[in-house]
Amino acid sequence: MIDGHSGIWQAPFLSFLKALVFQQVARSQATTIAAASLNDAIVARSEKEPGTGGNLADFAKEIGL
């Protein structure tokens, strides 16, 4: 994939690098979305049942995480 030290500027390696970066960005966004969804669920539950939203570990077990 890399031909000598100057191979990093060639299309095959740049394509590989681009794909790697975009894959990591997509994973990061998915993780952020999942965390936001979990946070929304915690807030919604604590609003319905005051005093139950403080323990994240217990809540995660309850919802199957």
Short mmCIF file of N, CA and C in Angstrom, two decimals:
data_model
loop_
_atom_site.label_atom_id
_atom_site.label_comp_id
_atom_site.label_asym_id
_atom_site.label_seq_id
_atom_site.Cartn_x
_atom_site.Cartn_y
_atom_site.Cartn_z
N MET A 1 0.82 -1.18 0.00
CA MET A 1 0.00 0.00 0.00
C MET A 1 0.87 1.25 0.00
N ILE A 2 1.99 1.22 0.72
CA ILE A 2 2.88 2.38 0.76
C ILE A 2 4.19 2.00 0.08
N ASP A 3 4.56 2.78 -0.92
CA ASP A 3 5.79 2.55 -1.66
C ASP A 3 6.85 3.52 -1.16
N GLY A 4 7.69 3.06 -0.26
CA GLY A 4 8.71 3.94 0.29
C GLY A 4 8.11 5.00 1.19
N HIS A 5 8.91 5.98 1.52
CA HIS A 5 8.43 7.03 2.42
C HIS A 5 7.50 8.01 1.72
N SER A 6 7.58 8.14 0.43
CA SER A 6 6.73 9.09 -0.28
C SER A 6 5.37 8.48 -0.64
N GLY A 7 5.19 7.19 -0.37
CA GLY A 7 3.94 6.52 -0.71
C GLY A 7 2.73 7.01 0.07
N ILE A 8 2.96 7.70 1.17
CA ILE A 8 1.82 8.18 1.95
C ILE A 8 1.03 9.25 1.21
N TRP A 9 1.61 9.81 0.19
CA TRP A 9 0.90 10.86 -0.57
C TRP A 9 0.21 10.30 -1.80
N GLN A 10 0.25 8.99 -2.00
CA GLN A 10 -0.38 8.37 -3.17
C GLN A 10 -1.84 8.03 -2.87
N ALA A 11 -2.63 7.92 -3.93
CA ALA A 11 -4.08 7.71 -3.82
C ALA A 11 -4.47 6.48 -2.99
N PRO A 12 -3.82 5.32 -3.13
CA PRO A 12 -4.26 4.15 -2.35
C PRO A 12 -4.20 4.39 -0.83
N PHE A 13 -3.11 4.96 -0.37
CA PHE A 13 -2.99 5.19 1.07
C PHE A 13 -3.93 6.30 1.53
N LEU A 14 -4.06 7.36 0.75
CA LEU A 14 -4.97 8.44 1.11
C LEU A 14 -6.42 7.95 1.16
N SER A 15 -6.79 7.06 0.25
CA SER A 15 -8.14 6.48 0.27
C SER A 15 -8.35 5.64 1.53
N PHE A 16 -7.34 4.86 1.87
CA PHE A 16 -7.40 4.05 3.08
C PHE A 16 -7.55 4.95 4.31
N LEU A 17 -6.75 5.98 4.38
CA LEU A 17 -6.77 6.89 5.52
C LEU A 17 -8.12 7.60 5.62
N LYS A 18 -8.64 8.03 4.49
CA LYS A 18 -9.95 8.69 4.47
C LYS A 18 -11.03 7.75 5.00
N ALA A 19 -11.03 6.51 4.53
CA ALA A 19 -12.02 5.54 4.97
C ALA A 19 -11.90 5.28 6.48
N LEU A 20 -10.69 5.19 6.97
CA LEU A 20 -10.44 4.96 8.38
C LEU A 20 -10.98 6.11 9.23
N VAL A 21 -10.70 7.32 8.80
CA VAL A 21 -11.16 8.50 9.55
C VAL A 21 -12.68 8.57 9.53
N PHE A 22 -13.30 8.40 8.37
CA PHE A 22 -14.76 8.47 8.29
C PHE A 22 -15.42 7.37 9.11
N GLN A 23 -14.82 6.19 9.14
CA GLN A 23 -15.36 5.09 9.95
C GLN A 23 -15.32 5.47 11.43
N GLN A 24 -14.23 6.06 11.87
CA GLN A 24 -14.11 6.46 13.27
C GLN A 24 -15.10 7.57 13.61
N VAL A 25 -15.29 8.50 12.71
CA VAL A 25 -16.25 9.58 12.95
C VAL A 25 -17.66 9.01 13.07
N ALA A 26 -18.00 8.07 12.20
CA ALA A 26 -19.33 7.45 12.25
C ALA A 26 -19.54 6.72 13.57
N ARG A 27 -18.53 5.99 14.03
CA ARG A 27 -18.64 5.28 15.32
C ARG A 27 -18.80 6.27 16.47
N SER A 28 -18.04 7.35 16.41
CA SER A 28 -18.11 8.36 17.45
C SER A 28 -19.49 9.00 17.51
N GLN A 29 -20.05 9.30 16.34
CA GLN A 29 -21.39 9.89 16.30
C GLN A 29 -22.44 8.91 16.82
N ALA A 30 -22.31 7.63 16.48
CA ALA A 30 -23.26 6.62 16.95
C ALA A 30 -23.20 6.51 18.47
N THR A 31 -22.01 6.56 19.03
CA THR A 31 -21.84 6.50 20.48
C THR A 31 -22.45 7.72 21.14
N THR A 32 -22.26 8.87 20.55
CA THR A 32 -22.82 10.11 21.09
C THR A 32 -24.34 10.06 21.06
N ILE A 33 -24.91 9.56 19.98
CA ILE A 33 -26.36 9.45 19.86
C ILE A 33 -26.91 8.47 20.89
N ALA A 34 -26.24 7.34 21.06
CA ALA A 34 -26.68 6.35 22.05
C ALA A 34 -26.62 6.92 23.46
N ALA A 35 -25.56 7.65 23.77
CA ALA A 35 -25.44 8.26 25.10
C ALA A 35 -26.53 9.30 25.32
N ALA A 36 -26.84 10.07 24.29
CA ALA A 36 -27.90 11.06 24.42
C ALA A 36 -29.25 10.39 24.63
N SER A 37 -29.49 9.29 23.94
CA SER A 37 -30.75 8.56 24.11
C SER A 37 -30.87 8.01 25.52
N LEU A 38 -29.78 7.46 26.04
CA LEU A 38 -29.78 6.95 27.41
C LEU A 38 -30.03 8.08 28.39
N ASN A 39 -29.39 9.22 28.18
CA ASN A 39 -29.60 10.36 29.06
C ASN A 39 -31.06 10.82 29.01
N ASP A 40 -31.65 10.86 27.81
CA ASP A 40 -33.06 11.25 27.68
C ASP A 40 -33.96 10.29 28.46
N ALA A 41 -33.65 8.98 28.40
CA ALA A 41 -34.44 7.99 29.12
C ALA A 41 -34.31 8.18 30.63
N ILE A 42 -33.13 8.49 31.09
CA ILE A 42 -32.92 8.72 32.53
C ILE A 42 -33.70 9.95 32.99
N VAL A 43 -33.63 11.01 32.20
CA VAL A 43 -34.35 12.23 32.57
C VAL A 43 -35.85 11.98 32.57
N ALA A 44 -36.36 11.31 31.55
CA ALA A 44 -37.79 11.03 31.47
C ALA A 44 -38.24 10.19 32.66
N ARG A 45 -37.46 9.19 33.03
CA ARG A 45 -37.82 8.33 34.16
C ARG A 45 -37.79 9.12 35.46
N SER A 46 -36.78 9.94 35.64
CA SER A 46 -36.69 10.69 36.90
C SER A 46 -37.80 11.73 37.01
N GLU A 47 -38.29 12.20 35.86
CA GLU A 47 -39.41 13.15 35.90
C GLU A 47 -40.71 12.43 36.29
N LYS A 48 -40.87 11.18 35.82
CA LYS A 48 -42.06 10.40 36.15
C LYS A 48 -42.01 9.86 37.58
N GLU A 49 -40.81 9.47 38.00
CA GLU A 49 -40.63 8.86 39.32
C GLU A 49 -39.53 9.62 40.06
N PRO A 50 -39.87 10.71 40.70
CA PRO A 50 -38.84 11.50 41.39
C PRO A 50 -38.03 10.64 42.36
N GLY A 51 -36.73 10.89 42.38
CA GLY A 51 -35.86 10.16 43.27
C GLY A 51 -35.28 8.89 42.67
N THR A 52 -35.64 8.55 41.41
CA THR A 52 -35.14 7.30 40.81
C THR A 52 -34.08 7.55 39.76
N GLY A 53 -33.79 8.78 39.41
CA GLY A 53 -32.87 9.04 38.31
C GLY A 53 -31.43 9.24 38.71
N GLY A 54 -31.09 9.06 39.97
CA GLY A 54 -29.75 9.37 40.41
C GLY A 54 -28.73 8.26 40.24
N ASN A 55 -29.16 7.01 40.11
CA ASN A 55 -28.21 5.91 40.05
C ASN A 55 -28.18 5.33 38.64
N LEU A 56 -27.21 5.77 37.88
CA LEU A 56 -27.11 5.37 36.48
C LEU A 56 -26.87 3.87 36.32
N ALA A 57 -26.07 3.28 37.19
CA ALA A 57 -25.78 1.85 37.08
C ALA A 57 -27.03 1.01 37.28
N ASP A 58 -27.84 1.34 38.28
CA ASP A 58 -29.08 0.61 38.51
C ASP A 58 -30.06 0.79 37.36
N PHE A 59 -30.13 2.01 36.86
CA PHE A 59 -31.04 2.26 35.74
C PHE A 59 -30.62 1.48 34.50
N ALA A 60 -29.34 1.44 34.22
CA ALA A 60 -28.84 0.71 33.06
C ALA A 60 -29.18 -0.77 33.18
N LYS A 61 -29.06 -1.34 34.37
CA LYS A 61 -29.43 -2.74 34.58
C LYS A 61 -30.91 -2.96 34.33
N GLU A 62 -31.73 -2.03 34.80
CA GLU A 62 -33.17 -2.14 34.63
C GLU A 62 -33.61 -2.15 33.17
N ILE A 63 -32.90 -1.37 32.34
CA ILE A 63 -33.29 -1.31 30.92
C ILE A 63 -32.50 -2.28 30.07
N GLY A 64 -31.68 -3.11 30.70
CA GLY A 64 -31.01 -4.18 29.98
C GLY A 64 -29.67 -3.84 29.38
N LEU A 65 -29.02 -2.82 29.87
CA LEU A 65 -27.69 -2.48 29.35
C LEU A 65 -26.59 -3.08 30.19
#
